[in-house]
Tab-separated table of C-alpha atoms in Angstrom:
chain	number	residue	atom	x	y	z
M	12	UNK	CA	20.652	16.470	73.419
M	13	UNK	CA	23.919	18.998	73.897
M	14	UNK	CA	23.893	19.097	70.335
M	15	UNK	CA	20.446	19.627	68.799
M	16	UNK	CA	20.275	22.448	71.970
M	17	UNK	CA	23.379	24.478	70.409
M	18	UNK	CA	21.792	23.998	67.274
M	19	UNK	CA	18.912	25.906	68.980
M	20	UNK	CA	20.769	28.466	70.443
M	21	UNK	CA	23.859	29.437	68.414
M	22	UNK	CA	22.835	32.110	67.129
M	23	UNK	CA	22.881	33.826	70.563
M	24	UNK	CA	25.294	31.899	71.880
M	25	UNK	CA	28.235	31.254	69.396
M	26	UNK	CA	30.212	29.630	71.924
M	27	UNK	CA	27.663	26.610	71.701
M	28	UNK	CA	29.212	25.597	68.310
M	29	UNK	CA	31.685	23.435	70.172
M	30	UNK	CA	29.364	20.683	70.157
M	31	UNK	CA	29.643	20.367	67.132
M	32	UNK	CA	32.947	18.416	67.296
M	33	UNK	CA	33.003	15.119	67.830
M	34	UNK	CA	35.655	15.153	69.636
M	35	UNK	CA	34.431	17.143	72.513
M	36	UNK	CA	31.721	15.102	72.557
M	37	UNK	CA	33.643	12.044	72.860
M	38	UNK	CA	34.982	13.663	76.009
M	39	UNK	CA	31.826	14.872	77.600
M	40	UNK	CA	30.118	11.656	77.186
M	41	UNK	CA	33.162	9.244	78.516
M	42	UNK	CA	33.144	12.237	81.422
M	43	UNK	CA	29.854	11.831	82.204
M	44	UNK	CA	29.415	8.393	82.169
M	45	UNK	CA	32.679	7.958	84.491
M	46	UNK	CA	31.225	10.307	87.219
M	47	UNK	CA	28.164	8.751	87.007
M	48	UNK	CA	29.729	5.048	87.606
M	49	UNK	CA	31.894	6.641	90.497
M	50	UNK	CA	29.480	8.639	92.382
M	51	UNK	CA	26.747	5.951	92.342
M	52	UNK	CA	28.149	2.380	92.743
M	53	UNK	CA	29.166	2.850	96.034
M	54	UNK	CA	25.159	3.427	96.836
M	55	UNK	CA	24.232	0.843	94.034
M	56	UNK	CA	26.352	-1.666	96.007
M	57	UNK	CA	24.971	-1.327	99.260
M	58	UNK	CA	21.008	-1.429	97.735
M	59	UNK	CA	21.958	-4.653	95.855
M	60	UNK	CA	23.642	-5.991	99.052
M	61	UNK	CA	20.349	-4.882	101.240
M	62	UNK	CA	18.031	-6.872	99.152
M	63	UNK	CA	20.569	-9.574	98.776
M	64	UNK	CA	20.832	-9.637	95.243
M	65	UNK	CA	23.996	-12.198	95.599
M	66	UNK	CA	26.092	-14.129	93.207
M	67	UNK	CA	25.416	-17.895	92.718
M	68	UNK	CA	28.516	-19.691	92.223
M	69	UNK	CA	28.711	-22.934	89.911
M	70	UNK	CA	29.527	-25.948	92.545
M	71	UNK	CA	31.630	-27.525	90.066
M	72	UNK	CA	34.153	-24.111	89.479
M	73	UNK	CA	37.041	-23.531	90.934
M	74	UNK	CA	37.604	-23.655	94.885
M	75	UNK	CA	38.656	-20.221	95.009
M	76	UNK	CA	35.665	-19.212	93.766
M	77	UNK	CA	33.224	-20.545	96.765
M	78	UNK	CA	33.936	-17.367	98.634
M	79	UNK	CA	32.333	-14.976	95.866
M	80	UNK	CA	29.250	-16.493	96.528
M	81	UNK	CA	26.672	-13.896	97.835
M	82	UNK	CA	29.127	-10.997	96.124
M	83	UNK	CA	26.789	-7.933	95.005
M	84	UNK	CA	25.731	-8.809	90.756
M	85	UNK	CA	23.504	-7.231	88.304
M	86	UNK	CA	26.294	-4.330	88.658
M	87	UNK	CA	25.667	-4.117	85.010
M	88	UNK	CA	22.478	-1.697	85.651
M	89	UNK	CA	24.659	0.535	86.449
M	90	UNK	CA	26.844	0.607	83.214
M	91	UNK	CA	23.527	0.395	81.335
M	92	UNK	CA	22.234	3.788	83.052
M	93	UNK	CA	25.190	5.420	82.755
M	94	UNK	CA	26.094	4.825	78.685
M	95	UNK	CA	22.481	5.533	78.360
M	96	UNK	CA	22.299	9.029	80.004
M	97	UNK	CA	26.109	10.180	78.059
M	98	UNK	CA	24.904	9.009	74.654
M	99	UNK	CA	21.081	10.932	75.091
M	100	UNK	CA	23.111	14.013	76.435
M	101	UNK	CA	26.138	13.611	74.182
M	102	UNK	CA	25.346	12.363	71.020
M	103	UNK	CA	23.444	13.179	67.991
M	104	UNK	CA	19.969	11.512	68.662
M	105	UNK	CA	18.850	11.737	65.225
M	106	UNK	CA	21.548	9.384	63.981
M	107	UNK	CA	20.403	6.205	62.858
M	108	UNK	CA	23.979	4.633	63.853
M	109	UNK	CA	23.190	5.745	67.498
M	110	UNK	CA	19.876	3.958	68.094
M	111	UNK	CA	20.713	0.999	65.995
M	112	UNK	CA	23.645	0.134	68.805
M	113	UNK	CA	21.594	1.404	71.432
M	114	UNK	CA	18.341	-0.938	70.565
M	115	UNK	CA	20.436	-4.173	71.127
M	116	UNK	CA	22.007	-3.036	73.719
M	117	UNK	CA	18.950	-2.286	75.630
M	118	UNK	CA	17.318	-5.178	74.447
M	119	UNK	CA	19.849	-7.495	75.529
M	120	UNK	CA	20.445	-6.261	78.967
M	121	UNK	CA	17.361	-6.232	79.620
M	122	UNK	CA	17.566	-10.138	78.808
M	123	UNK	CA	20.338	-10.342	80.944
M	124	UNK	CA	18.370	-8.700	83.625
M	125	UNK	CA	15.671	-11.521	83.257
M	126	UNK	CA	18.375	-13.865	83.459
M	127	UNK	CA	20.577	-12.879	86.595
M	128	UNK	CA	16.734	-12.213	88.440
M	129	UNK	CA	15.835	-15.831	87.863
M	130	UNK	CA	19.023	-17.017	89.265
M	131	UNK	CA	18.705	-14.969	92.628
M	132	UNK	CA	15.396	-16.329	92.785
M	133	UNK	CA	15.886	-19.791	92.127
M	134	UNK	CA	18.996	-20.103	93.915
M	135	UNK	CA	20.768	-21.750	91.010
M	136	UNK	CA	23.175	-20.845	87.923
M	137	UNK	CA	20.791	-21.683	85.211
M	138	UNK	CA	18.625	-18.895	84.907
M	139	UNK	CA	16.724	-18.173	81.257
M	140	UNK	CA	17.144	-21.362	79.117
M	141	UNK	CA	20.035	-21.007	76.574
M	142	UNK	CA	17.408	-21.542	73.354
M	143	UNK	CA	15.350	-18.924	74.478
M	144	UNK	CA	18.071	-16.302	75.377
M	145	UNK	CA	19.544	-17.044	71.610
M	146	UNK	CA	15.716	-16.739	70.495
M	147	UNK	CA	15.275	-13.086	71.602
M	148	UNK	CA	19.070	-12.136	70.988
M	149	UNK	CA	19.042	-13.667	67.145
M	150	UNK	CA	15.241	-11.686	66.690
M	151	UNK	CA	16.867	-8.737	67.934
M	152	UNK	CA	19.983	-8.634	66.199
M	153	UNK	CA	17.845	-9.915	62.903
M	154	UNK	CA	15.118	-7.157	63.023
M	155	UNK	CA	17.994	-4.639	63.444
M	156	UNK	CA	20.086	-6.114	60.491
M	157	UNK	CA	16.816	-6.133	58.258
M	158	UNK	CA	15.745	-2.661	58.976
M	159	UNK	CA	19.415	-2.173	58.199
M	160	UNK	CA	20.371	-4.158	54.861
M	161	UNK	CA	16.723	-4.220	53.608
M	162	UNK	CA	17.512	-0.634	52.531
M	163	UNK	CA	14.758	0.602	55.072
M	164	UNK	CA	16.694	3.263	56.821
M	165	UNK	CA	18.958	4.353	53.376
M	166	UNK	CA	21.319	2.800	51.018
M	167	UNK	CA	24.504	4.211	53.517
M	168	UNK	CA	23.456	1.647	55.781
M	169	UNK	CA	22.003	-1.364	53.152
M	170	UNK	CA	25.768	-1.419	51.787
M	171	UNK	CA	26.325	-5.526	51.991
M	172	UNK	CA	30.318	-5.276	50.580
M	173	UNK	CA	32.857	-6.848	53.679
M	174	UNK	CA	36.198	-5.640	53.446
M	175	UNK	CA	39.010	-7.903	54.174
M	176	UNK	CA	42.081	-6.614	56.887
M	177	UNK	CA	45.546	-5.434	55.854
M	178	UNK	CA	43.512	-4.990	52.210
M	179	UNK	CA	43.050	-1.570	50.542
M	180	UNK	CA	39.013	-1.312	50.733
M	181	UNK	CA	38.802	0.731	47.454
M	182	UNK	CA	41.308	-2.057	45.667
M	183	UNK	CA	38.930	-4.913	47.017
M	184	UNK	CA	35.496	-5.889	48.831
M	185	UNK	CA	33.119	-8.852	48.535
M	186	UNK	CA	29.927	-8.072	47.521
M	187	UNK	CA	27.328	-10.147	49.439
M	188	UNK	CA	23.467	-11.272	49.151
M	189	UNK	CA	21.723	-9.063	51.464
M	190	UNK	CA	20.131	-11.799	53.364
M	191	UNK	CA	23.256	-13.532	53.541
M	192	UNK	CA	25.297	-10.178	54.828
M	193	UNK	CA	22.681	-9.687	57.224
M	194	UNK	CA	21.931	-13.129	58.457
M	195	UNK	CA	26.133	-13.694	59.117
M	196	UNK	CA	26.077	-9.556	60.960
M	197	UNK	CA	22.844	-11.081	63.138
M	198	UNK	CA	24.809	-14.240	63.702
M	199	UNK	CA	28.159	-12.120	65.028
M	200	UNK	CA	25.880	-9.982	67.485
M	201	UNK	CA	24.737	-12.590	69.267
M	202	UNK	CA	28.093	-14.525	69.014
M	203	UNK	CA	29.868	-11.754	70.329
M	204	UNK	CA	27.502	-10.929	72.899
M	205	UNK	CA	27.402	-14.651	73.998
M	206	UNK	CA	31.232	-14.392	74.036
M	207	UNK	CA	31.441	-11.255	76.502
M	208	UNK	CA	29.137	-13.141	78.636
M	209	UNK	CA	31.444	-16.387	78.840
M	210	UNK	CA	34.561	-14.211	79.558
M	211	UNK	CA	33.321	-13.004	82.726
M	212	UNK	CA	33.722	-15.112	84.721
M	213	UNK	CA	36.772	-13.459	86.657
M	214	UNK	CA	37.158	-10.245	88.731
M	215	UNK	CA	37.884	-7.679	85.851
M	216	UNK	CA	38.535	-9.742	83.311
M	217	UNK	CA	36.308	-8.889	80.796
M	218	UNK	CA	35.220	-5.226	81.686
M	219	UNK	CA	39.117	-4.070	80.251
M	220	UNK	CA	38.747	-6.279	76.769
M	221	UNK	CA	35.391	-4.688	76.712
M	222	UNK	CA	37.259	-0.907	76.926
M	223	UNK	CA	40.064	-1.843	74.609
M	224	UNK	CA	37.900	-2.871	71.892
M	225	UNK	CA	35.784	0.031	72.586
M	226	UNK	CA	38.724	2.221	72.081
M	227	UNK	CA	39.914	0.360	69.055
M	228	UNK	CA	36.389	0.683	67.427
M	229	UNK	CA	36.039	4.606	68.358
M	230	UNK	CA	39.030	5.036	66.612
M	231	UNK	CA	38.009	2.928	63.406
M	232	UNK	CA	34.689	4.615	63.377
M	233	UNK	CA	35.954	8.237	63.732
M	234	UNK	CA	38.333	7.821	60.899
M	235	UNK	CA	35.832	5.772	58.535
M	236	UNK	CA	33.396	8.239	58.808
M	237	UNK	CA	35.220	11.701	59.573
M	238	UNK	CA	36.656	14.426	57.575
M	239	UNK	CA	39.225	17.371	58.287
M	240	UNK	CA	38.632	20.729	56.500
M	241	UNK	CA	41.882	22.090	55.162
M	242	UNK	CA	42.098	25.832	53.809
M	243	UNK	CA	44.138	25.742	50.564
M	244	UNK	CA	44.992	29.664	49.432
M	245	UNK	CA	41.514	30.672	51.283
M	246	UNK	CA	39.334	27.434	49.919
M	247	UNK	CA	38.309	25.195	52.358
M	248	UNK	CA	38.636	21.222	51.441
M	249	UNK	CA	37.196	18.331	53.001
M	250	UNK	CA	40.336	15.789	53.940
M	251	UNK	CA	38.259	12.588	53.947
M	252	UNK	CA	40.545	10.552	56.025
M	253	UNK	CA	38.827	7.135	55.149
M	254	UNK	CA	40.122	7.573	51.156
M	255	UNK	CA	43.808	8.250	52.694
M	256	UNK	CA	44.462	5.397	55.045
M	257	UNK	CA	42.301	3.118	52.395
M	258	UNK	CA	39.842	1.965	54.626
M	259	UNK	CA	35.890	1.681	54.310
M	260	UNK	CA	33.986	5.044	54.097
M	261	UNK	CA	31.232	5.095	56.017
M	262	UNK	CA	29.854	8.672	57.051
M	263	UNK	CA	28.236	9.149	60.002
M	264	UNK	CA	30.113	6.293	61.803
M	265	UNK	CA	31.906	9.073	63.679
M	266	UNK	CA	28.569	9.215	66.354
M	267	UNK	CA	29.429	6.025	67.134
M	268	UNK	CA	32.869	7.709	69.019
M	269	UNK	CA	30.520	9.093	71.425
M	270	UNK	CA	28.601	5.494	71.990
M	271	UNK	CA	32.375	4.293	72.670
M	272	UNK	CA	33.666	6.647	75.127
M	273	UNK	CA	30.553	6.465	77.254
M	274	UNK	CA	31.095	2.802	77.060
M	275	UNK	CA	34.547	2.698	78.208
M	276	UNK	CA	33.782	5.577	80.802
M	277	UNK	CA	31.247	3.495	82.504
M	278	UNK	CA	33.391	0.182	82.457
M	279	UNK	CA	36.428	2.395	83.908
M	280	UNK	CA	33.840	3.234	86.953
M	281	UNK	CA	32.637	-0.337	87.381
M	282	UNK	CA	36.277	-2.001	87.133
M	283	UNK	CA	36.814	0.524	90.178
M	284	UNK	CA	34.402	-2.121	92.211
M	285	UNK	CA	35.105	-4.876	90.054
M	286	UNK	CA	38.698	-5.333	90.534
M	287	UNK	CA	40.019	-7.699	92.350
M	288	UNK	CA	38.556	-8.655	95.152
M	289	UNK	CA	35.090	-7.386	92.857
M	290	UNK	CA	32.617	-5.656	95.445
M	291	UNK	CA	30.232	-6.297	92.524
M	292	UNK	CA	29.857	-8.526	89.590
M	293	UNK	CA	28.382	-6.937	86.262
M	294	UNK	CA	25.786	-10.205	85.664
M	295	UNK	CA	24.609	-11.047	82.442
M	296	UNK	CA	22.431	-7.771	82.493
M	297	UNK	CA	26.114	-6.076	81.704
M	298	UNK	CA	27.886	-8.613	79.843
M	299	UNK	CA	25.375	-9.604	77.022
M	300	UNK	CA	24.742	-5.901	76.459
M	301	UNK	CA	27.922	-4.713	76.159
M	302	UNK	CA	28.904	-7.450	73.991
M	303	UNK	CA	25.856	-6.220	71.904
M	304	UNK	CA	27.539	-3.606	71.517
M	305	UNK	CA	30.546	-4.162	70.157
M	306	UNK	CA	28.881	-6.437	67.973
M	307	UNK	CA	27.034	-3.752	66.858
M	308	UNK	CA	30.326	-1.484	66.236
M	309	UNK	CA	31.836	-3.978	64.442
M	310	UNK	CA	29.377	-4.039	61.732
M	311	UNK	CA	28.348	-0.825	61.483
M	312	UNK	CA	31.698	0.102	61.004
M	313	UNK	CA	32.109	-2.256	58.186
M	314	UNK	CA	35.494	-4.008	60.603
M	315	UNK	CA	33.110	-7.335	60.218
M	316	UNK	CA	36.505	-9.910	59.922
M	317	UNK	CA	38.990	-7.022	61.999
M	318	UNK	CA	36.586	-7.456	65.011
M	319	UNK	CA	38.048	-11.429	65.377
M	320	UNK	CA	41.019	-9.333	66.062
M	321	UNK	CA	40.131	-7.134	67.923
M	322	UNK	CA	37.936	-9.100	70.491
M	323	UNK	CA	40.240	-12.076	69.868
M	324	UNK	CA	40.187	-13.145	73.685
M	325	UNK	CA	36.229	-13.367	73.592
M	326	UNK	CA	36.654	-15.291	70.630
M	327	UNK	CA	38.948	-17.393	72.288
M	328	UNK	CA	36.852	-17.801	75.031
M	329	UNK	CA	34.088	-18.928	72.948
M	330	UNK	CA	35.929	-21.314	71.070
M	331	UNK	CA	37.636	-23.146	74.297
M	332	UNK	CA	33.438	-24.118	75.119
M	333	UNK	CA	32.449	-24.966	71.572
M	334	UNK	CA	35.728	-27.103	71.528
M	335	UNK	CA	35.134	-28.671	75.465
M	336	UNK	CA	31.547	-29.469	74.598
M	337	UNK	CA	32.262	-31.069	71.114
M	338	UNK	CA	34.760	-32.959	72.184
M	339	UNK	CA	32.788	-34.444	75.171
M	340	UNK	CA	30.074	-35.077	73.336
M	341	UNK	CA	32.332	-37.102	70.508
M	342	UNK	CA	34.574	-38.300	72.595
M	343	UNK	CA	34.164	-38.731	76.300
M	344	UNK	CA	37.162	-36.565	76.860
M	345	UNK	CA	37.805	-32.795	77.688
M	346	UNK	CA	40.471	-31.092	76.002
M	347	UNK	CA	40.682	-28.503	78.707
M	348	UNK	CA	40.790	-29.333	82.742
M	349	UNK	CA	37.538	-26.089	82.490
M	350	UNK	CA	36.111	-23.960	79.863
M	351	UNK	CA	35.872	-21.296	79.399
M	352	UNK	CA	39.576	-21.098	78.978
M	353	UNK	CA	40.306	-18.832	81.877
M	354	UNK	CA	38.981	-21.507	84.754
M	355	UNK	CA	41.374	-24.150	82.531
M	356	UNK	CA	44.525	-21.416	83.629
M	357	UNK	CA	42.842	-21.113	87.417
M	358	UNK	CA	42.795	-25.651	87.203
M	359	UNK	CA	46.479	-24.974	86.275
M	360	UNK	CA	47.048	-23.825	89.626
M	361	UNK	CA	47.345	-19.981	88.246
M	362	UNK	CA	46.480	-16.973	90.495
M	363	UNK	CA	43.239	-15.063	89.804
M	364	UNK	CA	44.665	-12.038	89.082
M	365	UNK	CA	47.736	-13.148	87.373
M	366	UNK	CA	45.128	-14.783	84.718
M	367	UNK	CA	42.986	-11.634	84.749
M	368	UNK	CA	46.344	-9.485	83.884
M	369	UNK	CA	47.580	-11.442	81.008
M	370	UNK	CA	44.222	-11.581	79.013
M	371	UNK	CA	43.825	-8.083	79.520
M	372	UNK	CA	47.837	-7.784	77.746
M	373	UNK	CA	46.523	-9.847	75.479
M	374	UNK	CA	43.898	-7.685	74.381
M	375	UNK	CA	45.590	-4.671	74.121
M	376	UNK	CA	48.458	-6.562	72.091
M	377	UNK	CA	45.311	-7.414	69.562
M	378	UNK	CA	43.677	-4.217	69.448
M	379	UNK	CA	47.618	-2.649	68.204
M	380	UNK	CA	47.820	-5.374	65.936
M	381	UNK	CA	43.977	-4.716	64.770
M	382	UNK	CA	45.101	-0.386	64.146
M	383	UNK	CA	47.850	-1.302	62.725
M	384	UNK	CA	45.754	-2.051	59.533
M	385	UNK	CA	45.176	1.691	59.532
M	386	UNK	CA	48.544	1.602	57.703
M	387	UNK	CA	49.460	-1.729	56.747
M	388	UNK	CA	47.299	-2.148	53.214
């Protein structure tokens, strides 16, 4: 909204061109959505406690866990309202990167909100049935990925090559079928988002993976899609950083900087609450959206196979369930004392928080590793 305004009005007010940068729209928007989280949890806490809209704790989890039963959830709202108002009044609404993260996000908190209602209501941790939450998140993440590949909304965004890490993208890509490119992007939404979702299931523990790969993707996508002018004896050329560090080109990414700063301002404001001991859980309303989002960033920033790096403890996380479940069902046996992994560390006899702390070291070790592709091709 900032922008298209100063677009309005620079004539008579010069000093307007500022929002022009990304950059200082990256700030304003991870600003805003930080105040916004601050100033209105406190007040969002006490409404959700007041109507008793209470956490309902699996009665086959971990002991410790009994007491955060009745603990304020659905803080995810919140985060919703907040990314939403930053990336209206920061970012450029007529970018088709912008609304095609912001649709699945929407879409699947909004599930999520379904979801975390039924299981106040009901009294019980069940909530929407798992085939018809991956019904409405794979039709989601499909109808985006058609509009997308089907060549619908430009060739920019129908481009069905996936480049491989720690490999210069102009020396090599694999060119896919576009129904096989976008059934495989539809497939990683939903994993990812499903992943988010099973990694929080401690106080904290996945709001700061959620931040680090938002930080590692707004860098990716602000170098894949920006450009630097450099004056050369009194001629200005475009430095198109993407064809330097050898990684995919994909202009117009850059908006999605300001999606990814008002995502980690708003988790910055909730992990102020969420920490340990949480005054408020985020639910599934926050968890499948946000992991909607980075799905979303990861393949609209062409960083398809870099995003198992970069949100390598929800992958993990996902994995330790598939691998429980299969192995149950083959064999009788579990291969972990819990899954997802993190209640297997908390059987273990580890302290909450000192399991919380290491996966978020973990993620931040992955997300160097993932930038360090930036150079290493």
């Amino acid at each position: 909204m900032f922008l298209w305004l100063s677009e309005l009005l620079r004539d008579q007010f010069g000093a307007l061109n500022v929002f022009r940068y990304v950059t200082f729209r990256t700030i304003g928007a991870m600003g805003t959505s930080l105040l916004i989280a601050m100033a209105l949890y406190p007040w969002f806490i006490r409404r959700l406690q007041a109507r008793q809209i209470g956490q309902v704790v699996r009665s086959d989890g971990p002991e410790t866990h009994f007491s955060k039963a009745g603990t304020p959830t659905m803080g995810g709202v919140l985060i919703l309202v907040a990314i939403a108002v930053s990336v209206l009044a920061w970012g450029d609404i007529r970018s088709a990167y912008v609304w095609l993260t912001m649709i699945p996000t929407v879409v699947f908190g909004i599930l999520g909100f379904i979801d975390d209602y039924l299981k106040i209501r009901f009294k019980n941790s069940k909530g929407v049935t798992g085939r018809q939450k991956l019904a409405v998140q794979f039709l989601t993440a499909a109808g985006v990925c058609w509009a997308m590949y089907s060549g619908a909304l430009g060739s920019q965004l129908a481009d069905t090559r996936m480049y491989i890490p720690f490999v210069s993208a102009q020396a090599f890509s694999l060119l896919l079928p576009a129904w096989l490119y976008g059934l495989g992007a539809a497939v990683g939404v939903v994993g990812l988002s499903n992943a988010v979702n099973l990694t929080d299931g401690l106080d904290g523990l996945a709001i700061v993976p959620v931040m680090v790969a938002s930080a590692t993707f707004a860098v990716l996508c602000y170098l894949s899609g920006g450009s630097i002018g450099l004056e050369v004896n009194g001629t200005v050329h475009r430095f198109v950083m993407s064809d330097y560090l050898l990684i995919p080109s994909v202009p117009g990414a850059q908006e999605l900087t300001v999606v990814a700063a008002a995502v980690i301002g708003a988790g910055v404001g909730f992990l102020w609450y969420n920490t340990f001991p949480a005054q408020v859980f985020m639910g599934d309303v926050g968890a499948l959206a946000l992991g909607g989002t980075l799905g979303m960033f990861a393949i609209l920033s062409k960083n398809e196979l870099l995003t198992l790096i970069i949100g390598g403890i929800f992958v993990v996380e996902a994995l330790s369930v598939i691998t429980q479940t299969t192995s149950y069902k083959l064999t009788g046996k579990r291969v972990f004392r819990m899954a997802p992994i993190h209640h297997h560390f908390e059987k273990k006899g580890w302290p909450e928080p000192r399991v919380t702390v290491r996966f978020w070291i973990i993620s931040i070790v992955l997300a160097l590793i993932a930038l360090s592709s930036l150079k290493l091709r």
